[in-house]
Short mmCIF file of C-alpha atoms in Angstrom, two decimals:
data_model
loop_
_atom_site.label_atom_id
_atom_site.label_comp_id
_atom_site.label_asym_id
_atom_site.label_seq_id
_atom_site.Cartn_x
_atom_site.Cartn_y
_atom_site.Cartn_z
CA MET L 1 -6.74 21.11 14.12
CA SER L 2 -5.83 20.98 10.55
CA THR L 3 -3.64 18.61 9.09
CA HIS L 4 0.11 18.35 10.31
CA ARG L 5 2.27 17.48 7.42
CA ILE L 6 5.69 16.64 8.70
CA LEU L 7 8.90 16.18 6.76
CA ILE L 8 11.90 14.77 8.74
CA ALA L 9 15.31 14.63 6.95
CA GLY L 10 18.92 13.88 7.89
CA PHE L 11 21.77 11.47 7.52
CA GLY L 12 21.14 7.92 7.92
CA GLY L 13 21.88 6.91 11.38
CA GLN L 14 20.48 10.03 12.91
CA GLY L 15 17.21 8.24 13.61
CA VAL L 16 15.04 10.14 11.00
CA GLN L 17 12.77 7.24 10.58
CA PHE L 18 12.51 6.16 14.37
CA ALA L 19 11.36 9.88 14.98
CA GLY L 20 8.76 9.60 12.31
CA ARG L 21 7.51 6.34 13.66
CA LEU L 22 7.31 7.84 17.12
CA LEU L 23 5.32 10.95 16.00
CA ALA L 24 3.00 8.63 14.05
CA HIS L 25 2.33 6.46 17.17
CA VAL L 26 1.61 9.77 19.16
CA GLY L 27 -0.95 10.66 16.78
CA MET L 28 -2.63 7.21 16.87
CA TYR L 29 -2.42 7.13 20.43
CA VAL L 30 -4.51 10.33 20.76
CA GLY L 31 -6.94 9.07 18.17
CA LYS L 32 -5.99 11.05 14.98
CA GLU L 33 -5.70 9.68 11.60
CA VAL L 34 -1.86 8.97 10.98
CA SER L 35 0.32 7.83 8.19
CA TYR L 36 4.06 7.30 7.78
CA LEU L 37 6.16 6.85 4.80
CA SER L 38 9.94 6.29 4.65
CA SER L 39 11.94 7.24 1.59
CA TYR L 40 13.15 4.29 -0.20
CA GLY L 41 14.35 6.03 -3.43
CA PRO L 42 17.92 6.51 -4.80
CA GLU L 43 18.54 9.25 -2.28
CA MET L 44 18.43 6.67 0.56
CA ARG L 45 21.53 4.70 -0.87
CA GLY L 46 23.34 7.87 -0.95
CA GLY L 47 23.24 8.23 2.66
CA THR L 48 20.43 10.67 3.27
CA SER L 49 17.25 9.67 4.88
CA ASN L 50 13.91 11.19 4.93
CA CYS L 51 10.22 10.43 5.97
CA SER L 52 6.85 11.76 5.77
CA VAL L 53 4.47 11.73 8.71
CA GLN L 54 0.79 12.99 8.73
CA ILE L 55 -1.29 13.63 11.77
CA SER L 56 -5.04 14.77 10.91
CA ASP L 57 -8.53 14.91 12.04
CA LYS L 58 -9.48 13.99 8.37
CA PHE L 59 -8.73 11.03 6.29
CA ILE L 60 -5.25 11.27 4.78
CA ALA L 61 -4.93 10.94 1.03
CA SER L 62 -1.50 10.57 -0.07
CA PRO L 63 1.00 9.73 2.60
CA LEU L 64 3.62 11.46 0.70
CA VAL L 65 4.39 14.86 2.34
CA LEU L 66 5.46 17.20 -0.54
CA GLU L 67 4.62 20.53 1.04
CA PRO L 68 5.22 20.15 4.69
CA THR L 69 3.81 22.25 7.47
CA GLU L 70 6.58 21.26 9.72
CA LEU L 71 10.03 20.46 8.32
CA VAL L 72 12.78 19.08 10.48
CA VAL L 73 16.14 19.23 9.02
CA MET L 74 19.21 17.34 10.65
CA ASN L 75 21.81 18.11 8.09
CA GLY L 76 22.81 20.87 5.68
CA PRO L 77 22.08 19.03 2.56
CA SER L 78 18.14 18.59 3.74
CA LEU L 79 17.90 22.28 4.32
CA GLU L 80 18.94 23.06 0.90
CA LYS L 81 16.53 20.70 -0.41
CA PHE L 82 13.47 21.03 1.43
CA GLU L 83 13.45 24.61 2.79
CA LYS L 84 11.73 25.66 -0.45
CA THR L 85 8.99 23.04 -0.17
CA VAL L 86 7.52 24.35 3.17
CA VAL L 87 4.00 25.90 2.91
CA PRO L 88 4.29 29.80 3.67
CA GLY L 89 3.68 30.18 7.48
CA GLY L 90 5.14 26.62 7.90
CA ARG L 91 7.77 25.90 10.68
CA ILE L 92 11.38 24.70 10.09
CA TYR L 93 13.02 22.93 12.93
CA ILE L 94 16.83 23.07 12.38
CA ASP L 95 19.56 21.01 14.35
CA SER L 96 21.71 24.32 14.58
CA SER L 97 24.63 22.34 16.09
CA ILE L 98 25.05 20.59 12.62
CA VAL L 99 23.64 23.00 10.01
CA ALA L 100 25.75 26.02 10.13
CA LYS L 101 23.43 28.06 7.89
CA PRO L 102 19.94 29.49 9.07
CA ALA L 103 16.92 29.24 6.99
CA VAL L 104 16.80 31.93 4.29
CA ARG L 105 12.97 32.50 3.86
CA SER L 106 11.19 34.91 5.61
CA ASP L 107 7.58 33.69 5.42
CA ILE L 108 8.44 30.50 7.56
CA GLU L 109 8.98 30.31 11.43
CA PRO L 110 12.49 29.09 12.11
CA HIS L 111 13.09 27.15 15.28
CA PRO L 112 16.86 26.51 15.66
CA ILE L 113 17.54 23.71 18.21
CA PRO L 114 21.19 22.53 19.02
CA ALA L 115 19.74 19.18 19.45
CA THR L 116 22.78 17.07 18.64
CA ALA L 117 25.05 19.13 20.99
CA LEU L 118 22.33 18.99 23.81
CA ALA L 119 22.01 15.39 23.50
CA GLU L 120 25.82 14.94 23.96
CA GLU L 121 25.93 17.66 26.87
CA MET L 122 23.11 15.68 28.69
CA GLY L 123 24.58 12.36 28.24
CA LEU L 124 21.86 11.34 25.77
CA GLY L 125 24.17 10.04 23.02
CA ARG L 126 22.55 10.16 19.68
CA LEU L 127 19.25 11.12 20.73
CA ALA L 128 18.94 14.38 19.06
CA ASN L 129 15.94 12.90 16.82
CA VAL L 130 13.91 12.35 20.05
CA ILE L 131 14.58 15.76 21.45
CA PHE L 132 13.05 17.09 18.05
CA CYS L 133 10.16 14.81 18.77
CA GLY L 134 9.58 15.96 22.14
CA TYR L 135 9.70 19.75 20.93
CA LEU L 136 7.10 18.94 18.34
CA ILE L 137 4.82 17.11 20.36
CA LYS L 138 4.74 20.13 22.62
CA LYS L 139 4.61 22.81 19.74
CA LEU L 140 1.87 20.97 17.99
CA ASP L 141 0.07 20.04 21.17
CA LEU L 142 -0.39 16.53 20.31
CA CYS L 143 -0.41 15.04 23.72
CA PRO L 144 0.57 15.91 27.51
CA LEU L 145 4.03 14.68 28.66
CA SER L 146 2.45 12.07 30.77
CA ALA L 147 1.16 10.09 27.93
CA LEU L 148 4.70 9.65 26.59
CA PRO L 149 5.92 6.69 28.60
CA ALA L 150 3.12 4.31 27.46
CA ILE L 151 3.57 5.59 23.79
CA LEU L 152 7.37 5.12 23.72
CA LYS L 153 7.11 1.43 24.98
CA GLU L 154 5.12 0.74 21.78
CA VAL L 155 7.80 2.23 19.70
CA VAL L 156 10.99 1.13 21.35
CA SER L 157 11.92 -2.60 20.76
CA ALA L 158 10.90 -4.84 23.57
CA LYS L 159 14.43 -6.45 23.39
CA ARG L 160 16.11 -3.21 24.35
CA PRO L 161 14.10 -1.89 27.44
CA GLU L 162 17.38 -0.20 28.56
CA LEU L 163 16.62 2.39 26.06
CA LEU L 164 13.27 3.51 27.32
CA GLU L 165 15.08 5.70 30.09
CA GLY L 166 17.25 7.74 27.72
CA ASN L 167 14.55 8.20 25.15
CA LEU L 168 11.96 9.33 28.01
CA GLN L 169 14.54 12.13 29.17
CA ALA L 170 15.10 13.14 25.38
CA LEU L 171 11.44 13.45 24.82
CA ALA L 172 11.03 15.33 28.24
CA LEU L 173 13.79 17.80 27.30
CA GLY L 174 12.35 18.69 23.88
CA PHE L 175 9.13 19.11 25.35
CA SER L 176 10.29 21.46 28.12
CA MET L 177 12.06 23.65 25.52
CA MET F 1 -11.96 -4.62 20.47
CA ALA F 2 -9.01 -5.86 18.78
CA ARG F 3 -5.86 -3.62 19.08
CA LYS F 4 -4.93 -1.08 16.48
CA VAL F 5 -1.13 -1.08 15.71
CA LEU F 6 1.05 0.94 13.38
CA ALA F 7 2.12 -1.40 10.61
CA LYS F 8 3.82 -1.09 7.24
CA GLY F 9 1.81 -2.22 4.35
CA ASN F 10 4.12 -4.95 3.40
CA GLU F 11 4.26 -6.24 6.89
CA ALA F 12 0.72 -6.10 7.17
CA LEU F 13 0.37 -8.17 4.15
CA ALA F 14 2.74 -10.78 5.61
CA GLU F 15 1.11 -11.03 9.16
CA ALA F 16 -2.47 -11.22 7.89
CA ALA F 17 -1.51 -14.19 5.40
CA ILE F 18 -0.26 -15.84 8.64
CA ALA F 19 -3.63 -14.96 10.12
CA ALA F 20 -5.28 -16.70 7.07
CA GLY F 21 -3.58 -19.72 7.63
CA CYS F 22 -0.78 -19.38 5.16
CA ARG F 23 2.13 -21.62 6.16
CA GLY F 24 4.15 -21.59 2.98
CA PHE F 25 6.06 -18.42 1.61
CA PHE F 26 8.29 -18.57 -1.46
CA GLY F 27 9.86 -15.48 -2.37
CA TYR F 28 12.78 -13.52 -3.97
CA PRO F 29 13.69 -10.15 -3.00
CA ILE F 30 12.98 -7.13 -5.07
CA THR F 31 12.30 -3.52 -3.97
CA PRO F 32 9.71 -2.30 -2.94
CA GLN F 33 8.30 -5.44 -1.50
CA THR F 34 11.23 -7.01 0.20
CA ASP F 35 9.89 -6.36 3.62
CA VAL F 36 7.14 -8.98 2.96
CA ALA F 37 9.96 -11.66 2.63
CA ALA F 38 11.94 -10.24 5.28
CA TYR F 39 8.98 -10.40 7.85
CA MET F 40 8.06 -13.94 6.70
CA ALA F 41 11.71 -14.93 7.22
CA ARG F 42 11.52 -14.12 10.90
CA ARG F 43 7.62 -15.15 11.49
CA MET F 44 7.35 -18.46 9.44
CA PRO F 45 9.45 -20.40 11.68
CA GLN F 46 7.68 -19.02 14.78
CA VAL F 47 4.25 -20.30 13.50
CA GLY F 48 5.65 -23.66 12.31
CA GLY F 49 5.65 -22.58 8.71
CA VAL F 50 7.87 -22.80 5.95
CA TYR F 51 9.80 -19.82 4.27
CA VAL F 52 12.20 -20.37 1.49
CA GLN F 53 14.17 -17.78 -0.29
CA ALA F 54 14.37 -19.40 -3.65
CA GLU F 55 17.24 -18.96 -6.36
CA SER F 56 14.65 -16.82 -8.54
CA GLU F 57 11.42 -15.76 -8.88
CA ILE F 58 10.74 -18.47 -11.14
CA ALA F 59 11.65 -21.03 -8.54
CA ALA F 60 9.64 -19.30 -5.85
CA VAL F 61 6.34 -19.53 -7.80
CA ASN F 62 6.86 -23.03 -8.80
CA MET F 63 7.56 -23.80 -4.98
CA VAL F 64 3.97 -22.15 -4.44
CA MET F 65 2.48 -24.50 -7.25
CA GLY F 66 4.00 -27.53 -5.40
CA ALA F 67 2.63 -26.46 -1.79
CA ALA F 68 -0.70 -25.52 -3.37
CA ALA F 69 -1.02 -28.88 -5.14
CA ALA F 70 -0.52 -30.59 -1.52
CA GLY F 71 -3.37 -28.43 -0.45
CA ALA F 72 -1.49 -25.79 1.58
CA ARG F 73 -2.05 -21.99 1.50
CA ALA F 74 0.86 -20.60 -0.15
CA LEU F 75 2.02 -17.39 -0.96
CA THR F 76 4.63 -15.50 -3.25
CA SER F 77 5.39 -11.90 -3.34
CA SER F 78 7.27 -9.64 -5.77
CA SER F 79 7.21 -6.42 -7.76
CA SER F 80 6.78 -5.62 -11.44
CA PRO F 81 9.87 -7.27 -13.25
CA GLY F 82 9.60 -10.18 -10.79
CA ILE F 83 5.88 -10.84 -11.77
CA SER F 84 6.70 -11.09 -15.55
CA LEU F 85 9.18 -13.78 -14.41
CA LYS F 86 6.31 -15.67 -12.52
CA SER F 87 3.82 -15.23 -15.36
CA GLU F 88 4.54 -18.84 -17.00
CA THR F 89 3.50 -20.54 -13.83
CA ILE F 90 0.81 -18.45 -12.82
CA SER F 91 -0.88 -19.85 -16.11
CA TYR F 92 0.00 -23.34 -15.05
CA LEU F 93 -1.73 -22.61 -11.61
CA ALA F 94 -4.77 -21.52 -13.44
CA GLY F 95 -4.75 -24.45 -15.88
CA CYS F 96 -4.36 -26.83 -13.08
CA ASP F 97 -7.20 -25.13 -10.90
CA LEU F 98 -4.83 -24.51 -7.87
CA PRO F 99 -5.49 -21.97 -5.22
CA ALA F 100 -2.69 -19.43 -4.57
CA VAL F 101 -1.84 -15.88 -3.76
CA ILE F 102 0.36 -13.87 -5.60
CA ILE F 103 1.53 -10.28 -4.29
CA ASN F 104 2.35 -7.62 -6.85
CA MET F 105 3.52 -4.41 -5.14
CA GLN F 106 3.80 -2.45 -8.40
CA ARG F 107 7.01 -0.32 -9.21
CA ALA F 108 7.69 1.62 -12.64
CA GLY F 109 8.52 -0.19 -15.86
CA PRO F 110 8.91 -1.43 -18.43
CA GLY F 111 12.12 -3.19 -18.03
CA LEU F 112 13.75 -2.87 -14.71
CA GLY F 113 12.28 0.67 -14.71
CA GLY F 114 12.48 2.36 -11.41
CA ILE F 115 11.48 1.48 -7.65
CA GLN F 116 8.89 4.06 -6.85
CA PRO F 117 5.13 3.46 -7.10
CA SER F 118 3.19 2.59 -10.33
CA GLN F 119 0.11 1.31 -11.74
CA ALA F 120 1.27 0.27 -15.03
CA ASP F 121 0.87 -3.55 -14.40
CA TYR F 122 -2.89 -3.24 -14.71
CA PHE F 123 -3.11 -4.67 -18.35
CA GLN F 124 -0.70 -7.53 -17.29
CA ALA F 125 -2.93 -8.32 -14.27
CA THR F 126 -6.21 -8.12 -15.65
CA LYS F 127 -6.01 -8.94 -19.05
CA GLY F 128 -2.96 -11.03 -20.12
CA LEU F 129 -0.61 -12.14 -17.37
CA ALA F 130 0.22 -15.31 -19.52
CA HIS F 131 -0.87 -17.36 -22.15
CA GLY F 132 -4.25 -19.31 -22.27
CA ASP F 133 -7.77 -18.55 -21.67
CA PHE F 134 -7.73 -17.70 -17.87
CA HIS F 135 -8.44 -14.90 -15.45
CA LEU F 136 -6.90 -14.08 -12.09
CA ILE F 137 -9.12 -12.68 -9.36
CA VAL F 138 -7.45 -9.25 -8.72
CA LEU F 139 -7.87 -7.28 -5.61
CA ALA F 140 -6.71 -3.74 -5.32
CA PRO F 141 -6.39 -2.63 -1.56
CA TYR F 142 -5.99 1.11 -1.04
CA SER F 143 -5.07 1.42 2.83
CA VAL F 144 -2.88 -0.86 5.15
CA GLN F 145 -6.03 -1.96 6.63
CA GLU F 146 -7.43 -3.30 3.25
CA MET F 147 -4.13 -4.78 2.79
CA ALA F 148 -4.46 -6.94 5.81
CA ASP F 149 -8.22 -7.76 5.25
CA PHE F 150 -7.78 -8.39 1.66
CA MET F 151 -4.93 -10.97 2.24
CA VAL F 152 -7.46 -13.11 4.36
CA LEU F 153 -10.24 -12.76 1.60
CA ALA F 154 -7.66 -13.50 -1.34
CA PHE F 155 -6.92 -17.02 0.36
CA ASP F 156 -10.62 -17.56 0.83
CA LEU F 157 -11.53 -16.86 -2.60
CA ALA F 158 -8.62 -18.60 -3.96
CA ASP F 159 -9.90 -21.84 -2.11
CA ARG F 160 -13.47 -21.22 -2.92
CA TYR F 161 -13.08 -21.00 -6.61
CA ARG F 162 -9.89 -22.97 -7.00
CA THR F 163 -8.04 -20.07 -8.81
CA PRO F 164 -4.91 -18.09 -8.28
CA VAL F 165 -5.57 -14.46 -6.80
CA MET F 166 -3.66 -11.59 -7.17
CA LEU F 167 -3.22 -8.87 -4.64
CA LEU F 168 -2.20 -5.81 -6.63
CA GLY F 169 -0.51 -2.89 -4.59
CA ASP F 170 2.11 -0.46 -5.42
CA GLY F 171 5.35 0.77 -3.66
CA MET F 172 3.72 3.50 -1.77
CA LEU F 173 1.13 1.10 -0.16
CA GLY F 174 3.91 -1.40 0.71
CA GLN F 175 6.06 1.19 2.28
CA MET F 176 3.64 3.30 4.11
CA MET F 177 2.52 2.75 7.82
CA GLU F 178 -0.97 3.26 8.97
CA PRO F 179 -3.08 1.95 12.03
CA VAL F 180 -4.37 -1.68 11.47
CA VAL F 181 -6.26 -4.01 13.32
CA PHE F 182 -5.25 -7.33 12.48
CA PRO F 183 -7.96 -10.10 11.33
CA GLU F 184 -8.35 -12.94 13.78
CA PRO F 185 -6.50 -16.11 12.98
CA VAL F 186 -8.35 -18.42 10.73
CA LYS F 187 -9.20 -21.66 12.90
CA THR F 188 -10.21 -24.02 10.23
CA LEU F 189 -9.16 -24.36 6.68
CA PRO F 190 -11.48 -25.66 3.96
CA GLU F 191 -11.07 -29.54 2.91
CA LYS F 192 -9.19 -30.07 -0.43
CA SER F 193 -10.21 -33.50 -1.56
CA TRP F 194 -8.40 -32.87 -4.78
CA ALA F 195 -4.98 -32.33 -3.25
CA VAL F 196 -2.10 -34.62 -3.80
CA THR F 197 -1.41 -35.81 -0.21
CA GLY F 198 -0.61 -39.36 -0.73
CA THR F 199 -3.43 -42.14 -1.09
CA LYS F 200 -1.97 -44.26 1.76
CA GLY F 201 -3.31 -47.20 -0.37
CA LYS F 202 -6.97 -46.05 0.12
CA ARG F 203 -8.02 -44.12 -2.71
CA PRO F 204 -7.28 -43.60 -6.45
CA PRO F 205 -4.49 -41.16 -6.92
CA ASN F 206 -5.38 -37.33 -7.38
CA ILE F 207 -3.38 -35.86 -10.36
CA ILE F 208 -2.80 -32.30 -10.97
CA ASN F 209 -2.22 -31.45 -14.46
CA SER F 210 -2.73 -28.89 -16.96
CA LEU F 211 -1.75 -31.10 -20.24
CA TYR F 212 -4.85 -31.91 -22.36
CA ILE F 213 -3.75 -33.19 -25.67
CA GLN F 214 -7.44 -33.83 -26.76
CA PRO F 215 -9.16 -30.41 -27.94
CA ASP F 216 -12.67 -31.66 -26.87
CA GLU F 217 -11.40 -32.41 -23.50
CA LEU F 218 -9.78 -29.18 -22.92
CA GLU F 219 -12.42 -27.18 -24.22
CA THR F 220 -14.84 -28.84 -22.01
CA LEU F 221 -12.49 -27.93 -18.96
CA VAL F 222 -11.91 -24.52 -20.11
CA LEU F 223 -15.81 -23.80 -20.49
CA GLU F 224 -16.13 -25.32 -16.87
CA ARG F 225 -13.70 -22.81 -15.67
CA TYR F 226 -15.27 -20.07 -17.38
CA LYS F 227 -18.73 -21.04 -15.47
CA ARG F 228 -16.79 -20.41 -12.46
CA TYR F 229 -15.57 -17.14 -13.58
CA GLU F 230 -19.10 -16.24 -14.32
CA ALA F 231 -19.96 -16.91 -10.65
CA ILE F 232 -16.94 -14.84 -9.51
CA GLN F 233 -18.26 -12.15 -11.63
CA ARG F 234 -21.75 -12.29 -10.20
CA GLU F 235 -20.69 -12.71 -6.70
CA GLU F 236 -17.31 -11.19 -5.93
CA THR F 237 -17.49 -7.86 -7.83
CA ARG F 238 -16.45 -5.36 -5.24
CA PHE F 239 -16.31 -1.50 -5.53
CA GLU F 240 -16.59 1.56 -3.34
CA THR F 241 -18.29 4.93 -4.16
CA PHE F 242 -17.53 8.28 -2.36
CA PHE F 243 -19.93 11.28 -2.94
CA ALA F 244 -20.71 9.46 -6.15
CA ASP F 245 -24.57 9.88 -5.86
CA ASP F 246 -25.04 13.54 -6.84
CA ALA F 247 -21.62 13.80 -8.76
CA GLU F 248 -21.30 15.89 -11.83
CA VAL F 249 -17.68 15.01 -12.03
CA LEU F 250 -17.08 11.63 -11.46
CA LEU F 251 -13.60 10.33 -10.86
CA THR F 252 -12.29 6.78 -11.15
CA ALA F 253 -9.01 5.56 -9.57
CA TYR F 254 -7.92 2.40 -7.74
CA GLY F 255 -5.21 1.71 -4.97
CA SER F 256 -3.29 4.42 -3.84
CA THR F 257 -4.28 6.58 -6.53
CA ALA F 258 -7.98 6.41 -5.03
CA ARG F 259 -6.68 7.92 -1.76
CA ILE F 260 -5.28 10.98 -3.70
CA ALA F 261 -8.52 11.18 -6.01
CA LYS F 262 -10.72 11.10 -2.47
CA SER F 263 -8.73 14.06 -1.32
CA ALA F 264 -9.37 15.76 -4.59
CA VAL F 265 -12.88 15.18 -4.30
CA LEU F 266 -13.14 16.80 -0.74
CA ALA F 267 -11.28 19.75 -1.80
CA LEU F 268 -13.62 20.22 -5.16
CA ARG F 269 -16.62 19.92 -3.02
CA GLU F 270 -15.30 22.71 -0.78
CA LYS F 271 -15.02 24.93 -4.02
CA GLY F 272 -18.68 23.93 -4.80
CA VAL F 273 -17.79 21.48 -7.50
CA LYS F 274 -20.05 18.33 -7.24
CA ALA F 275 -17.16 15.71 -7.66
CA GLY F 276 -17.19 12.00 -6.48
CA LEU F 277 -15.25 8.94 -6.83
CA PHE F 278 -15.82 5.39 -8.03
CA ARG F 279 -13.21 3.12 -6.88
CA PRO F 280 -12.95 -0.35 -8.21
CA VAL F 281 -12.00 -2.78 -5.52
CA THR F 282 -11.82 -5.86 -7.64
CA LEU F 283 -9.79 -5.16 -10.92
CA TRP F 284 -11.00 -8.53 -12.26
CA PRO F 285 -13.92 -8.86 -12.28
CA PHE F 286 -14.17 -5.26 -13.03
CA PRO F 287 -17.31 -3.43 -11.67
CA GLN F 288 -18.89 -2.78 -14.95
CA GLU F 289 -22.41 -2.39 -14.31
CA ALA F 290 -22.23 -0.48 -10.97
CA LEU F 291 -19.70 1.92 -13.01
CA ARG F 292 -22.02 2.31 -15.75
CA GLN F 293 -25.02 3.23 -13.27
CA ALA F 294 -22.63 5.50 -11.17
CA ALA F 295 -21.60 7.37 -14.44
CA ALA F 296 -25.28 7.90 -15.72
CA ALA F 297 -25.83 10.93 -13.82
CA ALA F 298 -22.51 12.55 -14.06
CA GLU F 299 -21.30 14.96 -16.84
CA TYR F 300 -18.25 13.19 -17.39
CA VAL F 301 -15.77 10.72 -15.90
CA LEU F 302 -12.06 11.42 -15.26
CA CYS F 303 -10.01 8.38 -14.75
CA VAL F 304 -6.78 8.90 -12.71
CA GLU F 305 -3.84 6.36 -12.72
CA MET F 306 -0.07 6.04 -12.14
CA SER F 307 0.21 4.80 -15.69
CA MET F 308 -0.19 6.02 -19.44
CA GLY F 309 -3.81 4.96 -19.35
CA GLN F 310 -4.83 1.20 -18.77
CA MET F 311 -7.77 0.96 -16.46
CA VAL F 312 -9.29 3.80 -18.43
CA GLU F 313 -10.03 1.30 -21.10
CA ASP F 314 -12.46 -0.75 -18.78
CA VAL F 315 -13.83 2.40 -17.66
CA ARG F 316 -14.58 3.45 -21.48
CA LEU F 317 -16.11 -0.09 -21.93
CA ALA F 318 -18.30 0.18 -18.95
CA VAL F 319 -19.53 3.97 -19.77
CA ASN F 320 -19.84 2.67 -23.31
CA GLY F 321 -20.04 6.10 -24.95
CA ALA F 322 -22.74 7.42 -22.80
CA LYS F 323 -20.47 10.06 -21.27
CA PRO F 324 -17.20 11.64 -22.11
CA VAL F 325 -14.27 9.71 -20.35
CA HIS F 326 -11.14 11.58 -19.75
CA PHE F 327 -7.53 10.46 -18.45
CA TYR F 328 -4.94 12.04 -16.32
CA GLY F 329 -2.06 9.79 -15.49
CA ARG F 330 1.72 10.07 -14.04
CA THR F 331 4.14 7.53 -14.87
CA GLY F 332 7.73 6.38 -14.24
CA GLY F 333 7.34 6.49 -10.41
CA VAL F 334 5.73 9.91 -10.01
CA VAL F 335 2.82 10.20 -7.86
CA PRO F 336 -0.04 12.57 -8.89
CA SER F 337 -1.17 15.14 -6.44
CA PRO F 338 -4.75 16.33 -5.69
CA ALA F 339 -3.76 19.70 -6.91
CA GLU F 340 -3.19 18.01 -10.30
CA ILE F 341 -6.41 16.29 -10.35
CA ILE F 342 -8.26 19.45 -9.46
CA GLU F 343 -6.24 21.34 -12.24
CA GLN F 344 -7.43 18.56 -14.62
CA VAL F 345 -11.19 19.28 -13.72
CA THR F 346 -10.71 22.84 -13.98
CA ARG F 347 -9.23 22.44 -17.56
CA ILE F 348 -12.08 20.13 -18.53
CA ARG F 349 -14.46 22.56 -17.43
CA GLU F 350 -12.91 25.27 -19.44
CA GLY F 351 -12.88 22.98 -22.32
CA SER F 352 -9.23 23.22 -22.97
#
């Protein structure tokens, strides 16, 4: 495995940071080197949010992802801002229920997923972010579905055990797509 | 084996401080280190410690001084502009021989500057944080694990040498998450017979003071303190080398920039360029002799920093003209990339 450099971007409140932490935990759980870095710059204060996650067999240098191999975009502005940064041959995962425009580049692999609409349809509320996580875990072959409940317990607050079930369903949904 | 958890750098610092027996945290919020204070606000009451959000940075460090005088392991944390405000009292801590730990998660300056990572406080931390003849021990972690480990080390060194210790990180180290194994909680803390804890009528009072009107008396005290600094230089100088043994191109970098330099070393090796890294772990004492030796076999040294060139002066002093010392830096909160370092190496080879 080479290094997965994952950039997740969207509006504040879409669970961008949670998704990043979840993926980093998955990487740690399967014994990879991992890093996670949340944006804390001025853009955060403007309502958008992004985070960098790396999962690798090798030592991770800078935790900042400037040229992602995987880009998850959950809103329009993020597509415009980050599509150009993806490495050629990289993948772009777009919430097609929120972002009207498709990716324009032809040298990257588009994965349009109507995650927000799917989450609402399945009664999973605002768990579009976790659907993306399940999809990436499968796509990047990070770990089997059966390993996810244990990992999720590490990430979901111990004070909110009622959230586990929905998160698991969302992960399984993304994983099975 | 102890359990690995995914932790944010700032939170790892705070949790490790508690493991080190710190029960007094006095802070004031400033990006990008506010998580340290936020974490302490929650954790300190759980472990029977004291958390105070002071009315200012200056008040916070003076509370540290009070707690340290009473023998407690005390901590304050800030980022660049806040450290400038604390500087006067840090000189008093040194002048009173008080152990304490100060965290600086650097952001870009000067002035209010920006909130993104920087290493432009190297001069301040290692050369002249405030008035008077004194040094701080300055530890420069480069991973979340080292943030945790060095926090315990910082308290141990502070107590052993009765000196303030600075943990010098940056916004990136503070904000990033990595797997970390937390140090075991310290069970017994060193005795502090000098602390002002009340005489109970049984002993002469201890006095913590930095005012000495008689020049001879003050000179003697400063000379004694410098004897301790010599011991620190002898015993506590720390560094790491990475592919340095046969390196023709020797990079020097500390903190998060050293991570990027390591990545550049690996990429250069893949291209057939014999590159290596020398990473100072203590910035004071600076690993001068070790660097001189590491540079002896290299063709040249390239110092990389997130500043306009500060540590490079210590690198030049250590190399002492034996080899060319080049510099590459980004500033203002811009983080250099491995590709930029590789480009510099190529340029130097082509002589441009």
